Short mmCIF file of C-alpha atoms in Angstrom, two decimals:
data_model
loop_
_atom_site.label_atom_id
_atom_site.label_comp_id
_atom_site.label_asym_id
_atom_site.label_seq_id
_atom_site.Cartn_x
_atom_site.Cartn_y
_atom_site.Cartn_z
CA MET O 1 39.50 -21.45 112.14
CA SER O 2 41.94 -18.53 113.07
CA LEU O 3 44.76 -17.55 110.49
CA THR O 4 48.09 -16.09 111.79
CA ASP O 5 49.40 -13.04 111.86
CA ARG O 6 51.57 -15.20 108.88
CA ASP O 7 48.50 -16.27 107.29
CA ARG O 8 46.94 -12.80 107.14
CA GLU O 9 50.44 -11.40 105.51
CA GLU O 10 50.45 -13.51 102.92
CA ILE O 11 46.37 -13.02 101.80
CA GLU O 12 47.51 -9.33 101.91
CA LYS O 13 50.42 -10.11 99.79
CA SER O 14 48.44 -12.38 97.40
CA SER O 15 45.73 -10.19 97.07
CA ALA O 16 45.83 -8.18 93.73
CA PRO O 17 43.15 -5.80 91.79
CA LEU O 18 41.03 -8.10 89.29
CA ILE O 19 42.88 -6.08 86.08
CA GLU O 20 46.78 -7.02 87.74
CA HIS O 21 45.69 -11.10 87.65
CA LEU O 22 43.47 -9.95 84.25
CA ILE O 23 47.36 -8.41 82.91
CA GLU O 24 49.89 -11.61 84.47
CA LEU O 25 47.52 -13.90 82.83
CA ARG O 26 47.87 -12.58 79.70
CA ARG O 27 50.81 -12.33 80.35
CA ARG O 28 51.82 -16.56 80.81
CA LEU O 29 49.46 -16.49 77.80
CA ILE O 30 51.59 -15.10 75.57
CA TRP O 31 54.56 -17.30 76.76
CA SER O 32 52.49 -20.35 76.67
CA ILE O 33 51.80 -19.71 72.89
CA ALA O 34 54.75 -19.01 72.20
CA GLY O 35 56.51 -21.32 73.39
CA PHE O 36 54.63 -23.63 71.85
CA PHE O 37 54.43 -22.74 68.99
CA VAL O 38 58.66 -22.11 68.77
CA ALA O 39 58.01 -25.82 69.61
CA PHE O 40 55.60 -26.82 66.64
CA LEU O 41 57.77 -24.91 63.90
CA VAL O 42 61.14 -27.49 65.01
CA CYS O 43 59.08 -30.39 65.15
CA PHE O 44 57.17 -29.32 62.10
CA PHE O 45 60.67 -29.08 60.16
CA PHE O 46 61.71 -32.68 61.22
CA ALA O 47 58.60 -34.24 61.42
CA LYS O 48 59.71 -36.51 58.18
CA LYS O 49 62.65 -37.87 60.73
CA LEU O 50 61.05 -38.05 63.63
CA PHE O 51 57.83 -40.03 61.94
CA ASN O 52 60.25 -42.54 60.96
CA LEU O 53 61.58 -42.52 65.15
CA LEU O 54 58.13 -43.49 65.40
CA VAL O 55 58.32 -46.13 62.76
CA ILE O 56 61.26 -47.96 64.85
CA PRO O 57 58.81 -49.90 67.04
CA PHE O 58 57.20 -51.51 63.76
CA LYS O 59 60.61 -52.69 62.83
CA TRP O 60 61.02 -54.43 65.81
CA ALA O 61 57.81 -55.63 65.83
CA THR O 62 58.92 -57.08 62.17
CA GLN O 63 61.74 -58.99 63.60
CA TRP O 64 59.70 -60.43 66.12
CA ALA O 65 57.34 -61.44 63.67
CA GLY O 66 60.57 -63.02 61.52
CA LEU O 67 60.24 -60.97 58.87
CA ASP O 68 62.21 -58.92 56.79
CA THR O 69 62.33 -55.54 58.25
CA HIS O 70 63.50 -54.00 54.91
CA LYS O 71 60.23 -54.63 53.76
CA VAL O 72 58.27 -51.90 56.45
CA GLU O 73 55.66 -49.89 54.34
CA LEU O 74 53.48 -47.06 55.28
CA ILE O 75 50.90 -45.71 53.21
CA TYR O 76 48.83 -43.02 52.80
CA THR O 77 45.72 -43.01 50.88
CA ALA O 78 44.59 -38.85 49.67
CA PRO O 79 47.26 -36.63 48.37
CA GLN O 80 47.06 -34.60 51.30
CA GLU O 81 47.27 -37.15 53.76
CA PHE O 82 51.09 -37.45 55.07
CA PHE O 83 51.45 -33.40 55.07
CA PHE O 84 48.30 -33.84 57.95
CA THR O 85 49.40 -36.14 59.46
CA GLN O 86 53.04 -34.19 59.68
CA ILE O 87 51.47 -30.85 61.56
CA LYS O 88 49.05 -33.58 63.53
CA LEU O 89 52.63 -35.10 64.55
CA ALA O 90 54.18 -31.52 65.14
CA MET O 91 51.65 -30.62 67.30
CA PHE O 92 51.72 -33.81 69.32
CA GLY O 93 55.63 -32.95 70.07
CA GLY O 94 54.90 -28.70 70.07
CA MET O 95 53.67 -29.78 73.22
CA VAL O 96 54.88 -32.25 74.83
CA ILE O 97 58.57 -29.99 74.44
CA ALA O 98 56.81 -27.12 75.83
CA PHE O 99 54.37 -29.14 78.41
CA PRO O 100 57.30 -28.26 80.93
CA LEU O 101 57.54 -23.89 79.91
CA ILE O 102 53.43 -24.09 80.18
CA ALA O 103 53.14 -26.09 83.73
CA THR O 104 55.78 -23.11 84.97
CA GLN O 105 53.70 -20.76 83.26
CA ILE O 106 50.32 -22.00 84.83
CA TYR O 107 52.37 -23.16 88.49
CA LYS O 108 53.35 -18.75 88.17
CA PHE O 109 50.71 -17.77 88.09
CA ILE O 110 48.59 -19.83 91.08
CA ALA O 111 51.65 -19.21 93.40
CA PRO O 112 51.17 -15.55 94.66
CA GLY O 113 48.01 -17.48 95.66
CA LEU O 114 49.32 -20.29 97.50
CA TYR O 115 50.55 -20.27 101.49
CA LYS O 116 54.63 -20.35 101.60
CA ASN O 117 53.61 -23.64 102.65
CA GLU O 118 51.23 -25.12 99.98
CA ARG O 119 53.91 -23.52 97.05
CA ALA O 120 56.06 -25.27 98.11
CA ALA O 121 53.74 -28.84 98.53
CA PHE O 122 52.18 -27.87 95.11
CA LEU O 123 56.08 -28.14 93.35
CA PRO O 124 57.54 -31.19 93.86
CA PHE O 125 53.95 -32.81 91.98
CA LEU O 126 54.98 -29.94 89.30
CA ILE O 127 57.86 -32.03 88.29
CA ALA O 128 56.52 -35.56 88.95
CA SER O 129 53.92 -34.69 86.34
CA PRO O 130 56.44 -35.13 83.23
CA ILE O 131 58.52 -37.53 84.62
CA LEU O 132 55.59 -39.64 84.98
CA PHE O 133 54.17 -38.84 81.29
CA LEU O 134 57.42 -39.50 80.22
CA MET O 135 57.91 -43.20 81.16
CA GLY O 136 54.29 -43.97 80.72
CA ALA O 137 55.41 -42.39 76.55
CA ALA O 138 58.75 -44.83 76.95
CA LEU O 139 57.29 -48.22 77.74
CA VAL O 140 54.63 -47.89 74.96
CA TYR O 141 57.68 -46.57 72.71
CA PHE O 142 59.42 -49.10 74.30
CA PHE O 143 57.33 -52.27 74.55
CA PHE O 144 53.98 -51.71 74.27
CA THR O 145 53.92 -50.57 70.61
CA PRO O 146 56.28 -53.21 69.29
CA MET O 147 53.18 -56.11 70.90
CA VAL O 148 50.70 -54.24 69.70
CA MET O 149 52.28 -54.63 65.64
CA TRP O 150 53.63 -57.76 66.33
CA PHE O 151 49.91 -58.89 66.94
CA PHE O 152 48.59 -57.16 63.77
CA LEU O 153 51.58 -59.05 62.08
CA ALA O 154 50.72 -62.06 63.16
CA MET O 155 47.02 -62.17 61.19
CA GLN O 156 49.13 -61.51 57.93
CA GLN O 157 47.94 -64.43 55.48
CA THR O 158 50.40 -65.38 52.48
CA GLY O 159 49.06 -66.51 49.21
CA SER O 160 50.49 -70.49 49.21
CA ASP O 161 47.96 -73.68 49.38
CA GLY O 162 45.16 -71.33 47.67
CA ASN O 163 44.85 -68.68 50.27
CA VAL O 164 44.89 -65.77 48.61
CA GLN O 165 47.79 -63.18 49.93
CA ILE O 166 47.22 -60.93 52.72
CA SER O 167 49.49 -58.13 54.06
CA LEU O 168 49.96 -55.38 56.56
CA LEU O 169 50.30 -51.74 54.93
CA PRO O 170 48.98 -48.82 57.92
CA LYS O 171 47.65 -45.83 56.63
CA VAL O 172 50.80 -42.85 57.48
CA SER O 173 47.55 -41.59 59.47
CA GLU O 174 46.27 -44.33 61.39
CA TYR O 175 49.79 -45.06 62.86
CA LEU O 176 49.99 -42.29 63.50
CA SER O 177 46.42 -41.82 65.35
CA LEU O 178 47.92 -45.74 67.20
CA ILE O 179 51.02 -44.17 68.95
CA MET O 180 48.94 -41.12 70.76
CA THR O 181 46.34 -42.74 71.11
CA LEU O 182 48.59 -45.49 73.38
CA ILE O 183 51.19 -42.71 74.37
CA PHE O 184 48.23 -40.80 75.68
CA SER O 185 46.33 -43.24 77.91
CA PHE O 186 49.92 -44.19 79.21
CA GLY O 187 50.53 -41.02 79.67
CA LEU O 188 47.32 -40.27 81.88
CA VAL O 189 46.84 -43.10 83.62
CA PHE O 190 50.89 -42.63 85.23
CA GLN O 191 49.37 -39.88 86.89
CA LEU O 192 47.75 -41.56 88.76
CA PRO O 193 49.67 -41.13 91.83
CA VAL O 194 50.46 -37.15 91.46
CA VAL O 195 45.90 -36.92 90.92
CA THR O 196 45.52 -39.36 94.09
CA SER O 197 48.36 -37.45 96.13
CA LEU O 198 46.76 -34.05 95.32
CA MET O 199 43.72 -35.48 96.87
CA ALA O 200 45.59 -36.74 99.50
CA ARG O 201 47.14 -33.62 100.54
CA VAL O 202 43.65 -31.32 99.87
CA GLY O 203 41.55 -34.01 102.01
CA LEU O 204 39.98 -35.06 99.44
CA LEU O 205 40.68 -39.44 99.69
CA SER O 206 42.54 -41.27 102.26
CA SER O 207 44.68 -44.54 101.90
CA GLN O 208 42.22 -45.58 104.06
CA THR O 209 39.11 -45.22 100.80
CA LEU O 210 41.99 -46.14 98.27
CA ALA O 211 42.66 -49.25 100.79
CA ASP O 212 39.04 -50.31 100.68
CA LYS O 213 37.99 -49.63 97.32
CA ARG O 214 41.35 -52.17 95.89
CA LYS O 215 39.27 -54.36 94.38
CA TRP O 216 37.18 -52.45 92.23
CA ALA O 217 40.19 -50.44 91.19
CA ILE O 218 41.63 -53.50 90.42
CA VAL O 219 38.39 -54.21 88.04
CA LEU O 220 38.36 -51.40 86.23
CA ALA O 221 41.77 -51.51 85.62
CA PHE O 222 41.46 -54.56 83.84
CA VAL O 223 38.11 -52.99 81.65
CA VAL O 224 40.11 -49.72 80.75
CA ALA O 225 42.34 -51.71 79.52
CA ALA O 226 40.11 -54.47 77.75
CA VAL O 227 38.74 -50.80 75.88
CA LEU O 228 42.25 -48.56 74.96
CA THR O 229 44.03 -52.33 73.40
CA PRO O 230 43.40 -54.16 71.17
CA PRO O 231 41.63 -57.33 72.42
CA ASP O 232 44.93 -60.10 73.40
CA PRO O 233 45.40 -60.94 76.73
CA MET O 234 49.34 -59.18 76.17
CA SER O 235 47.68 -56.17 75.70
CA GLN O 236 45.65 -55.77 77.97
CA ILE O 237 47.73 -57.20 80.96
CA GLY O 238 50.39 -54.76 79.98
CA LEU O 239 48.33 -52.05 80.58
CA ALA O 240 47.02 -53.13 84.06
CA LEU O 241 48.95 -54.16 85.66
CA PRO O 242 51.13 -51.31 85.32
CA THR O 243 47.79 -49.48 86.57
CA ILE O 244 47.66 -51.69 89.92
CA ILE O 245 51.46 -50.99 90.56
CA LEU O 246 50.31 -47.31 89.90
CA TYR O 247 47.64 -47.35 92.09
CA GLU O 248 49.66 -49.23 95.58
CA ILE O 249 52.51 -46.63 94.96
CA SER O 250 49.20 -44.61 95.32
CA ILE O 251 48.50 -45.77 98.73
CA TRP O 252 51.28 -45.33 99.87
CA THR O 253 52.26 -42.17 99.05
CA ALA O 254 48.50 -41.14 100.60
CA ARG O 255 49.57 -43.06 103.87
CA MET O 256 52.74 -40.89 104.05
CA ILE O 257 51.08 -37.37 103.01
CA GLU O 258 49.07 -37.92 105.76
CA ARG O 259 51.86 -38.85 108.89
CA ASN O 260 53.42 -35.96 107.57
CA ARG O 261 49.84 -34.24 107.77
CA GLU O 262 49.81 -36.08 111.83
CA ARG O 263 53.44 -35.04 112.80
CA ASP O 264 53.49 -30.73 111.89
CA ARG O 265 49.73 -30.67 113.26
CA LEU O 266 51.45 -32.03 116.65
CA ALA O 267 54.56 -30.05 116.17
CA ARG O 268 52.48 -26.87 116.52
CA GLU O 269 49.94 -28.21 119.05
CA LYS O 270 53.34 -28.67 121.06
CA GLU O 271 54.65 -25.22 119.58
CA GLU O 272 51.38 -23.27 120.46
CA ASP O 273 51.40 -25.34 124.05
CA GLY O 274 54.52 -24.11 124.58
CA SER O 275 53.50 -20.51 123.81
CA SER O 276 50.40 -20.34 125.89
CA SER O 277 52.98 -22.18 128.72
CA ALA O 278 55.38 -19.20 128.30
CA SER O 279 52.28 -16.38 128.57
#
């Protein structure tokens, strides 16, 4: 495939000695690490408030179970456990807050090596990725975590009629790990349209391939949901259904990309035919 003069000019502009690339990489890494460190310090300062914010879905679950929300209690069994839980929470919050800055630095590092049309195509995905991740995290916070905790609270046993009292007293570290696992799981699942769209744009996937594999994708969605969620049907369906919907959205976006690519190809061929006729 022959390159146009404009493509050659962009390649010459993007070419740089290796040492310049390393200096640029160092600068981007410094900005990313500094942004994460500042966000980490801010989150660690407000770690207890952030943890209390994450406990709110647990309180909603106690309301659903008909229990007293004032009796919501979490424990830690090692002296250092809650301190390290706060550090873990600060790292998690710092990464979420600093992600736009980190993604921007990654884009600025790779953008000079891309064509102008490739930069324009890559930028929407850079914006869509954190938005979709936050949508998945919101689904976990407002619906999925209360539902999971309600399921676990329903397993409690009152000490009556000769039965022993069995109460749920979750550890702070285990509760945070549960929420972080759910948020990461849903956040990654919500990246499905972004990943498939990028693969369709570079020609690694087609909408027809995605449509043909729909049955396998549905089965895989329920298998993944069964692994990542508690063993109750509501939780598994709660993750599997959004996954299937996102898969259908991926098929639609892949078709839109293919239509746009075909339209651009026809326009380019028409322009080349006009140029050859004029010459």
